[in-house]
PDB file of C-alpha atoms in Angstrom:
ATOM      1  CA  MET A1091     -94.571  15.315 -70.354  1.00 55.00           C
ATOM      2  CA  ARG A1092     -94.129  15.617 -74.105  1.00 49.00           C
ATOM      3  CA  ARG A1093     -95.915  12.665 -75.641  1.00 45.00           C
ATOM      4  CA  LEU A1094     -94.496  10.293 -78.207  1.00 45.00           C
ATOM      5  CA  SER A1095     -96.466   8.904 -81.128  1.00 33.00           C
ATOM      6  CA  VAL A1096     -98.492   6.676 -78.818  1.00 34.00           C
ATOM      7  CA  PRO A1097    -100.731   7.933 -75.988  1.00 36.00           C
ATOM      8  CA  LEU A1098     -99.075   8.094 -72.592  1.00 34.00           C
ATOM      9  CA  THR A1099    -102.197   8.575 -70.439  1.00 33.00           C
ATOM     10  CA  ALA A1100     -97.332  18.145 -72.102  1.00 35.00           C
ATOM     11  CA  LEU A1101    -105.641  42.189 -77.588  1.00 31.00           C
ATOM     12  CA  VAL A1102    -104.759  43.248 -74.114  1.00 30.00           C
ATOM     13  CA  LEU A1103    -102.296  41.405 -71.981  1.00 34.00           C
ATOM     14  CA  ALA A1104    -104.115  42.448 -68.836  1.00 34.00           C
ATOM     15  CA  ALA A1105    -106.203  39.314 -68.704  1.00 34.00           C
ATOM     16  CA  THR A1106    -108.907  38.454 -66.245  1.00 35.00           C
ATOM     17  CA  THR A1107    -107.696  38.664 -62.662  1.00 35.00           C
ATOM     18  CA  LEU A1108    -109.043  36.070 -60.263  1.00 37.00           C
ATOM     19  CA  LEU A1109    -108.869  36.050 -56.492  1.00 36.00           C
ATOM     20  CA  ILE A1110    -107.792  32.632 -55.303  1.00 36.00           C
ATOM     21  CA  THR A1111    -107.421  31.534 -51.726  1.00 35.00           C
ATOM     22  CA  ALA A1112    -103.785  30.790 -50.988  1.00 36.00           C
ATOM     23  CA  GLU A1113    -102.283  29.635 -47.732  1.00 36.00           C
ATOM     24  CA  PRO A1114    -102.359  31.511 -45.447  1.00 34.00           C
ATOM     25  CA  SER A1115    -103.726  34.599 -47.236  1.00 38.00           C
ATOM     26  CA  LYS A1116    -105.371  35.603 -50.492  1.00 42.00           C
ATOM     27  CA  ALA A1117    -103.260  36.480 -53.513  1.00 58.00           C
ATOM     28  CA  ALA A1118    -104.223  37.895 -56.901  1.00 89.00           C
ATOM     29  CA  VAL A1119    -103.159  35.925 -59.945  1.00 96.00           C
ATOM     30  CA  THR A1120    -103.547  36.809 -63.611  1.00 98.00           C
ATOM     31  CA  LEU A1121    -104.984  34.113 -65.836  1.00 98.00           C
ATOM     32  CA  PRO A1122    -103.838  33.617 -69.445  1.00 98.00           C
ATOM     33  CA  PRO A1123    -105.888  35.410 -72.115  1.00 98.00           C
ATOM     34  CA  SER A1124    -108.616  33.317 -73.729  1.00 96.00           C
ATOM     35  CA  ARG A1125    -108.255  31.779 -77.203  1.00 97.00           C
ATOM     36  CA  ALA A1126    -104.933  33.564 -77.634  1.00 98.00           C
ATOM     37  CA  GLY A1127    -101.998  32.830 -79.904  1.00 98.00           C
ATOM     38  CA  LEU A1128     -99.731  30.297 -78.198  1.00 98.00           C
ATOM     39  CA  ASP A1129     -96.124  29.168 -78.489  1.00 98.00           C
ATOM     40  CA  TYR A1130     -94.512  26.319 -76.550  1.00 98.00           C
ATOM     41  CA  GLN A1131     -90.784  27.056 -76.299  1.00 98.00           C
ATOM     42  CA  ILE A1132     -89.528  24.762 -73.540  1.00 98.00           C
ATOM     43  CA  GLY A1133     -86.867  23.322 -75.847  1.00 97.00           C
ATOM     44  CA  GLY A1134     -85.262  26.723 -76.381  1.00 98.00           C
ATOM     45  CA  ALA A1135     -86.390  30.346 -76.446  1.00 98.00           C
ATOM     46  CA  TYR A1136     -86.738  32.371 -79.647  1.00 98.00           C
ATOM     47  CA  PRO A1137     -88.647  35.533 -80.637  1.00 98.00           C
ATOM     48  CA  PRO A1138     -92.363  34.688 -80.764  1.00 98.00           C
ATOM     49  CA  ALA A1139     -94.482  35.541 -83.799  1.00 97.00           C
ATOM     50  CA  SER A1140     -96.349  38.836 -83.651  1.00 95.00           C
ATOM     51  CA  ASN A1141     -99.718  37.108 -83.193  1.00 96.00           C
ATOM     52  CA  VAL A1142     -98.540  35.127 -80.157  1.00 98.00           C
ATOM     53  CA  GLU A1143     -99.838  36.334 -76.800  1.00 98.00           C
ATOM     54  CA  ILE A1144     -98.892  33.391 -74.582  1.00 98.00           C
ATOM     55  CA  VAL A1145     -95.383  31.926 -74.393  1.00 98.00           C
ATOM     56  CA  ILE A1146     -94.327  28.922 -72.323  1.00 99.00           C
ATOM     57  CA  ARG A1147     -90.582  28.718 -71.615  1.00 98.00           C
ATOM     58  CA  ASP A1148     -88.262  26.735 -69.386  1.00 98.00           C
ATOM     59  CA  ARG A1149     -87.541  28.238 -65.969  1.00 98.00           C
ATOM     60  CA  GLU A1150     -83.927  28.911 -67.001  1.00 98.00           C
ATOM     61  CA  ALA A1151     -85.030  31.210 -69.836  1.00 98.00           C
ATOM     62  CA  ALA A1152     -86.117  34.826 -69.558  1.00 98.00           C
ATOM     63  CA  PRO A1153     -89.788  35.579 -70.243  1.00 98.00           C
ATOM     64  CA  ALA A1154     -90.773  37.053 -73.612  1.00 98.00           C
ATOM     65  CA  ALA A1155     -91.278  40.805 -73.479  1.00 98.00           C
ATOM     66  CA  GLY A1156     -94.875  41.967 -73.778  1.00 97.00           C
ATOM     67  CA  LYS A1157     -96.397  38.462 -73.592  1.00 98.00           C
ATOM     68  CA  TYR A1158     -98.207  36.391 -71.002  1.00 98.00           C
ATOM     69  CA  ASN A1159     -95.422  34.068 -69.853  1.00 98.00           C
ATOM     70  CA  VAL A1160     -95.736  30.602 -68.320  1.00 99.00           C
ATOM     71  CA  CYS A1161     -92.675  29.127 -66.583  1.00 98.00           C
ATOM     72  CA  TYR A1162     -92.064  25.398 -67.142  1.00 98.00           C
ATOM     73  CA  VAL A1163     -90.692  23.327 -64.260  1.00 98.00           C
ATOM     74  CA  ASN A1164     -90.227  19.554 -64.218  1.00 98.00           C
ATOM     75  CA  ALA A1165     -91.862  19.062 -60.823  1.00 98.00           C
ATOM     76  CA  PHE A1166     -92.665  15.349 -60.611  1.00 98.00           C
ATOM     77  CA  GLN A1167     -89.667  13.800 -62.398  1.00 98.00           C
ATOM     78  CA  VAL A1168     -85.948  14.524 -62.617  1.00 98.00           C
ATOM     79  CA  GLN A1169     -84.371  15.809 -65.809  1.00 96.00           C
ATOM     80  CA  GLU A1170     -82.180  13.146 -67.399  1.00 97.00           C
ATOM     81  CA  GLY A1171     -78.675  13.292 -65.954  1.00 97.00           C
ATOM     82  CA  HIS A1172     -79.673  15.316 -62.882  1.00 98.00           C
ATOM     83  CA  ASP A1173     -80.447  12.592 -60.340  1.00 98.00           C
ATOM     84  CA  GLY A1174     -77.500  13.813 -58.280  1.00 98.00           C
ATOM     85  CA  ASP A1175     -79.221  17.156 -57.758  1.00 98.00           C
ATOM     86  CA  TRP A1176     -81.816  15.465 -55.549  1.00 98.00           C
ATOM     87  CA  GLN A1177     -81.562  13.726 -52.186  1.00 98.00           C
ATOM     88  CA  SER A1178     -81.223  10.023 -52.901  1.00 98.00           C
ATOM     89  CA  ASP A1179     -84.298   8.964 -50.933  1.00 98.00           C
ATOM     90  CA  LEU A1180     -86.464  11.305 -53.014  1.00 98.00           C
ATOM     91  CA  LEU A1181     -85.809   9.161 -56.100  1.00 98.00           C
ATOM     92  CA  LEU A1182     -88.512   6.526 -56.480  1.00 98.00           C
ATOM     93  CA  ARG A1183     -87.232   2.943 -56.286  1.00 98.00           C
ATOM     94  CA  ASP A1184     -88.931  -0.400 -56.780  1.00 98.00           C
ATOM     95  CA  ALA A1185     -88.815  -3.382 -54.413  1.00 97.00           C
ATOM     96  CA  ASN A1186     -85.393  -4.341 -55.787  1.00 97.00           C
ATOM     97  CA  GLY A1187     -83.941  -0.901 -55.129  1.00 97.00           C
ATOM     98  CA  ASN A1188     -83.896   0.068 -58.784  1.00 98.00           C
ATOM     99  CA  LYS A1189     -84.855   3.586 -59.789  1.00 98.00           C
ATOM    100  CA  VAL A1190     -88.238   3.908 -61.466  1.00 98.00           C
ATOM    101  CA  VAL A1191     -87.556   5.735 -64.729  1.00 98.00           C
ATOM    102  CA  ASP A1192     -89.897   7.185 -67.321  1.00 98.00           C
ATOM    103  CA  PRO A1193     -89.131   4.869 -70.275  1.00 95.00           C
ATOM    104  CA  ASP A1194     -89.540   7.517 -72.963  1.00 94.00           C
ATOM    105  CA  TRP A1195     -87.688  10.494 -71.501  1.00 95.00           C
ATOM    106  CA  LYS A1196     -85.223   8.642 -69.235  1.00 97.00           C
ATOM    107  CA  GLU A1197     -86.313  10.688 -66.222  1.00 98.00           C
ATOM    108  CA  THR A1198     -86.335   9.226 -62.704  1.00 98.00           C
ATOM    109  CA  LEU A1199     -89.638   9.685 -60.901  1.00 98.00           C
ATOM    110  CA  LEU A1200     -89.755  11.467 -57.556  1.00 99.00           C
ATOM    111  CA  ASP A1201     -90.871   9.485 -54.504  1.00 98.00           C
ATOM    112  CA  LEU A1202     -93.953  11.340 -53.229  1.00 98.00           C
ATOM    113  CA  ARG A1203     -95.400   8.599 -51.048  1.00 98.00           C
ATOM    114  CA  THR A1204     -95.032  10.342 -47.675  1.00 98.00           C
ATOM    115  CA  ALA A1205     -95.855  13.830 -46.457  1.00 98.00           C
ATOM    116  CA  ASP A1206     -92.203  14.341 -45.491  1.00 98.00           C
ATOM    117  CA  LYS A1207     -90.937  13.451 -48.945  1.00 98.00           C
ATOM    118  CA  ARG A1208     -93.571  15.596 -50.629  1.00 98.00           C
ATOM    119  CA  THR A1209     -92.576  18.535 -48.443  1.00 98.00           C
ATOM    120  CA  ARG A1210     -88.867  18.097 -49.194  1.00 98.00           C
ATOM    121  CA  ALA A1211     -89.428  17.665 -52.915  1.00 98.00           C
ATOM    122  CA  ALA A1212     -91.704  20.688 -52.976  1.00 98.00           C
ATOM    123  CA  ALA A1213     -89.043  22.780 -51.247  1.00 98.00           C
ATOM    124  CA  LYS A1214     -86.761  22.370 -54.256  1.00 98.00           C
ATOM    125  CA  VAL A1215     -89.531  23.162 -56.724  1.00 98.00           C
ATOM    126  CA  LYS A1216     -90.576  26.177 -54.648  1.00 98.00           C
ATOM    127  CA  ALA A1217     -87.093  27.614 -55.157  1.00 98.00           C
ATOM    128  CA  TRP A1218     -87.647  27.281 -58.917  1.00 98.00           C
ATOM    129  CA  ILE A1219     -91.024  28.999 -58.544  1.00 98.00           C
ATOM    130  CA  ASP A1220     -89.228  31.827 -56.743  1.00 98.00           C
ATOM    131  CA  THR A1221     -86.972  32.158 -59.786  1.00 98.00           C
ATOM    132  CA  CYS A1222     -89.975  32.213 -62.131  1.00 98.00           C
ATOM    133  CA  ALA A1223     -91.589  34.979 -60.094  1.00 98.00           C
ATOM    134  CA  ALA A1224     -88.369  37.001 -59.873  1.00 98.00           C
ATOM    135  CA  LYS A1225     -87.938  36.846 -63.652  1.00 98.00           C
ATOM    136  CA  GLY A1226     -91.427  38.244 -64.234  1.00 98.00           C
ATOM    137  CA  TYR A1227     -93.424  35.196 -65.291  1.00 98.00           C
ATOM    138  CA  GLN A1228     -97.174  35.298 -64.722  1.00 98.00           C
ATOM    139  CA  ALA A1229     -97.710  31.552 -64.282  1.00 98.00           C
ATOM    140  CA  VAL A1230     -96.011  28.221 -63.742  1.00 98.00           C
ATOM    141  CA  GLU A1231     -96.457  24.838 -65.445  1.00 98.00           C
ATOM    142  CA  PRO A1232     -95.377  21.910 -63.213  1.00 98.00           C
ATOM    143  CA  ASP A1233     -94.813  19.010 -65.584  1.00 98.00           C
ATOM    144  CA  ASN A1234     -95.500  15.301 -65.105  1.00 98.00           C
ATOM    145  CA  PHE A1235     -98.544  15.506 -62.827  1.00 98.00           C
ATOM    146  CA  ASP A1236     -99.404  12.095 -64.308  1.00 98.00           C
ATOM    147  CA  SER A1237     -96.110  10.435 -63.318  1.00 98.00           C
ATOM    148  CA  TYR A1238     -98.060   8.043 -61.076  1.00 98.00           C
ATOM    149  CA  SER A1239     -99.222   6.340 -64.272  1.00 98.00           C
ATOM    150  CA  ARG A1240     -95.576   5.393 -64.957  1.00 97.00           C
ATOM    151  CA  SER A1241     -94.685   4.465 -61.375  1.00 98.00           C
ATOM    152  CA  LYS A1242     -95.245   0.698 -61.463  1.00 97.00           C
ATOM    153  CA  ASN A1243     -98.216   1.294 -59.145  1.00 98.00           C
ATOM    154  CA  LEU A1244     -95.992   2.764 -56.435  1.00 98.00           C
ATOM    155  CA  LEU A1245     -97.543   6.240 -56.669  1.00 98.00           C
ATOM    156  CA  THR A1246    -101.238   7.090 -56.580  1.00 98.00           C
ATOM    157  CA  THR A1247    -103.433   9.968 -57.674  1.00 98.00           C
ATOM    158  CA  THR A1248    -103.653  10.966 -54.014  1.00 98.00           C
ATOM    159  CA  HIS A1249     -99.865  11.322 -53.779  1.00 98.00           C
ATOM    160  CA  ALA A1250     -99.847  13.480 -56.910  1.00 98.00           C
ATOM    161  CA  GLN A1251    -102.678  15.708 -55.752  1.00 98.00           C
ATOM    162  CA  GLU A1252    -101.354  16.227 -52.230  1.00 98.00           C
ATOM    163  CA  TYR A1253     -98.037  17.273 -53.760  1.00 99.00           C
ATOM    164  CA  VAL A1254     -99.523  19.614 -56.360  1.00 98.00           C
ATOM    165  CA  LYS A1255    -101.526  21.328 -53.605  1.00 98.00           C
ATOM    166  CA  LEU A1256     -98.232  22.326 -51.980  1.00 98.00           C
ATOM    167  CA  LEU A1257     -97.061  23.799 -55.271  1.00 98.00           C
ATOM    168  CA  SER A1258    -100.314  25.586 -56.087  1.00 98.00           C
ATOM    169  CA  ALA A1259    -100.546  27.240 -52.670  1.00 98.00           C
ATOM    170  CA  TYR A1260     -96.959  28.431 -52.989  1.00 98.00           C
ATOM    171  CA  ALA A1261     -97.401  29.682 -56.564  1.00 98.00           C
ATOM    172  CA  HIS A1262    -100.437  31.681 -55.488  1.00 98.00           C
ATOM    173  CA  SER A1263     -98.473  33.178 -52.597  1.00 98.00           C
ATOM    174  CA  LYS A1264     -96.102  34.497 -55.261  1.00 98.00           C
ATOM    175  CA  ASN A1265     -99.014  35.882 -57.331  1.00 98.00           C
ATOM    176  CA  LEU A1266     -98.462  33.238 -60.003  1.00 98.00           C
ATOM    177  CA  ALA A1267    -101.219  31.259 -61.668  1.00 98.00           C
ATOM    178  CA  ILE A1268    -100.537  27.523 -61.896  1.00 98.00           C
ATOM    179  CA  ALA A1269    -101.452  25.034 -64.606  1.00 98.00           C
ATOM    180  CA  GLN A1270    -102.569  21.442 -64.506  1.00 98.00           C
ATOM    181  CA  LYS A1271    -100.403  19.497 -66.950  1.00 98.00           C
ATOM    182  CA  ASN A1272    -102.301  16.801 -68.869  1.00 98.00           C
ATOM    183  CA  THR A1273    -104.017  14.209 -66.607  1.00 98.00           C
ATOM    184  CA  PRO A1274    -107.633  14.555 -67.799  1.00 98.00           C
ATOM    185  CA  GLU A1275    -108.832  12.086 -65.165  1.00 98.00           C
ATOM    186  CA  LEU A1276    -108.033  14.647 -62.456  1.00 98.00           C
ATOM    187  CA  ALA A1277    -109.355  17.767 -64.189  1.00 98.00           C
ATOM    188  CA  ALA A1278    -112.613  17.661 -62.217  1.00 98.00           C
ATOM    189  CA  ASN A1279    -110.569  18.136 -59.032  1.00 98.00           C
ATOM    190  CA  ARG A1280    -108.914  21.318 -60.257  1.00 98.00           C
ATOM    191  CA  VAL A1281    -110.472  23.604 -57.599  1.00 98.00           C
ATOM    192  CA  ALA A1282    -109.512  21.324 -54.703  1.00 98.00           C
ATOM    193  CA  ASN A1283    -106.016  21.056 -56.179  1.00 98.00           C
ATOM    194  CA  GLY A1284    -105.714  24.828 -56.541  1.00 98.00           C
ATOM    195  CA  LEU A1285    -105.117  24.748 -60.297  1.00 98.00           C
ATOM    196  CA  ASP A1286    -106.116  27.683 -62.499  1.00 98.00           C
ATOM    197  CA  PHE A1287    -105.796  26.602 -66.133  1.00 98.00           C
ATOM    198  CA  ALA A1288    -104.582  23.610 -68.125  1.00 98.00           C
ATOM    199  CA  VAL A1289    -101.550  23.012 -70.333  1.00 98.00           C
ATOM    200  CA  VAL A1290    -102.296  19.872 -72.311  1.00 98.00           C
ATOM    201  CA  GLU A1291    -100.684  17.825 -75.029  1.00 98.00           C
ATOM    202  CA  GLU A1292    -102.543  16.325 -77.957  1.00 98.00           C
ATOM    203  CA  CYS A1293    -106.066  16.764 -76.667  1.00 98.00           C
ATOM    204  CA  GLY A1294    -107.134  16.998 -80.305  1.00 98.00           C
ATOM    205  CA  GLU A1295    -105.250  13.839 -81.224  1.00 98.00           C
ATOM    206  CA  TRP A1296    -106.803  11.837 -78.387  1.00 98.00           C
ATOM    207  CA  GLU A1297    -110.193  13.595 -78.266  1.00 98.00           C
ATOM    208  CA  GLU A1298    -109.609  14.884 -74.731  1.00 98.00           C
ATOM    209  CA  CYS A1299    -110.067  18.659 -75.154  1.00 98.00           C
ATOM    210  CA  GLY A1300    -113.553  18.557 -73.669  1.00 98.00           C
ATOM    211  CA  ASP A1301    -112.217  16.768 -70.590  1.00 98.00           C
ATOM    212  CA  TYR A1302    -110.275  19.935 -69.761  1.00 98.00           C
ATOM    213  CA  ALA A1303    -112.450  22.653 -71.305  1.00 98.00           C
ATOM    214  CA  GLY A1304    -115.382  22.004 -68.992  1.00 98.00           C
ATOM    215  CA  PRO A1305    -113.610  21.985 -65.617  1.00 98.00           C
ATOM    216  CA  PHE A1306    -111.254  24.817 -66.600  1.00 98.00           C
ATOM    217  CA  GLY A1307    -113.854  27.037 -68.273  1.00 98.00           C
ATOM    218  CA  ASN A1308    -112.011  26.835 -71.612  1.00 98.00           C
ATOM    219  CA  ARG A1309    -108.792  28.088 -70.013  1.00 98.00           C
ATOM    220  CA  VAL A1310    -106.822  25.460 -71.926  1.00 98.00           C
ATOM    221  CA  LEU A1311    -103.472  25.744 -73.743  1.00 98.00           C
ATOM    222  CA  ASP A1312    -103.190  22.805 -76.140  1.00 99.00           C
ATOM    223  CA  VAL A1313     -99.954  21.645 -77.772  1.00 98.00           C
ATOM    224  CA  GLU A1314    -100.323  19.187 -80.651  1.00 98.00           C
ATOM    225  CA  TYR A1315     -97.463  17.260 -82.251  1.00 98.00           C
ATOM    226  CA  THR A1316     -99.114  16.017 -85.456  1.00 98.00           C
ATOM    227  CA  ASP A1317    -100.983  17.604 -88.345  1.00 98.00           C
ATOM    228  CA  SER A1318    -103.951  15.341 -87.652  1.00 98.00           C
ATOM    229  CA  GLY A1319    -104.100  16.377 -84.009  1.00 98.00           C
ATOM    230  CA  ARG A1320    -103.857  20.063 -84.854  1.00 98.00           C
ATOM    231  CA  LYS A1321    -106.596  19.799 -87.468  1.00 98.00           C
ATOM    232  CA  ALA A1322    -108.884  17.906 -85.092  1.00 98.00           C
ATOM    233  CA  ALA A1323    -108.341  20.415 -82.309  1.00 98.00           C
ATOM    234  CA  CYS A1324    -108.768  23.401 -84.614  1.00 98.00           C
ATOM    235  CA  GLU A1325    -111.951  22.102 -86.216  1.00 98.00           C
ATOM    236  CA  GLU A1326    -113.775  21.713 -82.912  1.00 98.00           C
ATOM    237  CA  TRP A1327    -112.014  23.924 -80.386  1.00 98.00           C
ATOM    238  CA  SER A1328    -110.296  26.901 -82.037  1.00 98.00           C
ATOM    239  CA  ASP A1329    -113.086  29.269 -80.950  1.00 97.00           C
ATOM    240  CA  ARG A1330    -112.679  28.264 -77.292  1.00 98.00           C
ATOM    241  CA  ILE A1331    -109.087  27.285 -76.432  1.00 98.00           C
ATOM    242  CA  SER A1332    -105.522  28.156 -77.467  1.00 98.00           C
ATOM    243  CA  ILE A1333    -103.908  25.681 -79.889  1.00 98.00           C
ATOM    244  CA  VAL A1334    -100.442  25.291 -81.377  1.00 98.00           C
ATOM    245  CA  GLN A1335     -98.618  22.462 -83.143  1.00 98.00           C
ATOM    246  CA  ARG A1336     -94.961  21.980 -82.266  1.00 98.00           C
ATOM    247  CA  ASP A1337     -92.315  19.393 -83.107  1.00 98.00           C
ATOM    248  CA  LEU A1338     -91.967  16.674 -80.472  1.00 97.00           C
ATOM    249  CA  TYR A1339     -88.666  18.027 -79.158  1.00 96.00           C
ATOM    250  CA  VAL A1340     -89.944  21.649 -79.224  1.00 98.00           C
ATOM    251  CA  LEU A1341     -86.834  22.854 -81.024  1.00 98.00           C
ATOM    252  CA  PRO A1342     -86.074  26.574 -81.353  1.00 98.00           C
ATOM    253  CA  ALA A1343     -86.880  28.381 -84.583  1.00 97.00           C
ATOM    254  CA  GLY A1344     -84.013  28.132 -87.047  1.00 96.00           C
ATOM    255  CA  THR A1345     -83.166  24.595 -85.896  1.00 97.00           C
ATOM    256  CA  SER A1346     -83.560  21.679 -88.305  1.00 98.00           C
ATOM    257  CA  GLY A1347     -86.784  19.888 -87.441  1.00 98.00           C
ATOM    258  CA  HIS A1348     -88.488  22.917 -85.900  1.00 98.00           C
ATOM    259  CA  VAL A1349     -92.257  22.963 -86.453  1.00 98.00           C
ATOM    260  CA  ARG A1350     -94.789  25.555 -85.396  1.00 98.00           C
ATOM    261  CA  LYS A1351     -98.264  25.664 -86.925  1.00 98.00           C
ATOM    262  CA  THR A1352    -101.572  27.109 -85.758  1.00 98.00           C
ATOM    263  CA  CYS A1353    -105.211  26.980 -86.775  1.00 96.00           C
TER     264      CYS A1353
END
């Protein structure tokens, strides 16, 4: 989830190939290159700079030619205005029957409290993962892993992790790597959760880069939204992780308000 101005706690291309146990068989996935040029384009695709090796785009966009491409899917919340695309009982509701909505991005949270609901929600996301694989992406980024923190205590870390395990096993079956999105408190569980690398937001701003770098072996793609965050991340981490600064709404190049800076 793209953060606002207060904390809410988002060369050779043949990178290292890692064998990861998927269910029910083993599948080979390609990890993102280390310390590589990064661009975060989920707000709209545009030609990446020549020094960019890793591009993250929305699942509806085509991957960037000649780059390592990560496919963004909103897996734990519903895009604003798309509640009707989901079965009604998969939308999280409070004791009064009101939808539980992310206050910053106006996105309804998914109800992941039972195995049945997790399975049905995952089925929809799996179809998106199929699309990512068919388009030629190398990895997938399921957003809002930390939605439990905005759930009015209705969702737990266990619900989130049991759900992401369904997604990671399926991504691996499609030969796609899968990222943990934010959620530093769960980074130590990345092997059990089947997660291969991290896509994080503002780890420089909030001094969290080390929380991910250790468990993920520096396989971290960091997106900052402020000059101060970028400078902090670059000063300490530019020799170990990938870092880019984008505008909060990740606008395409050529659009008023577009920002992209690197170390």
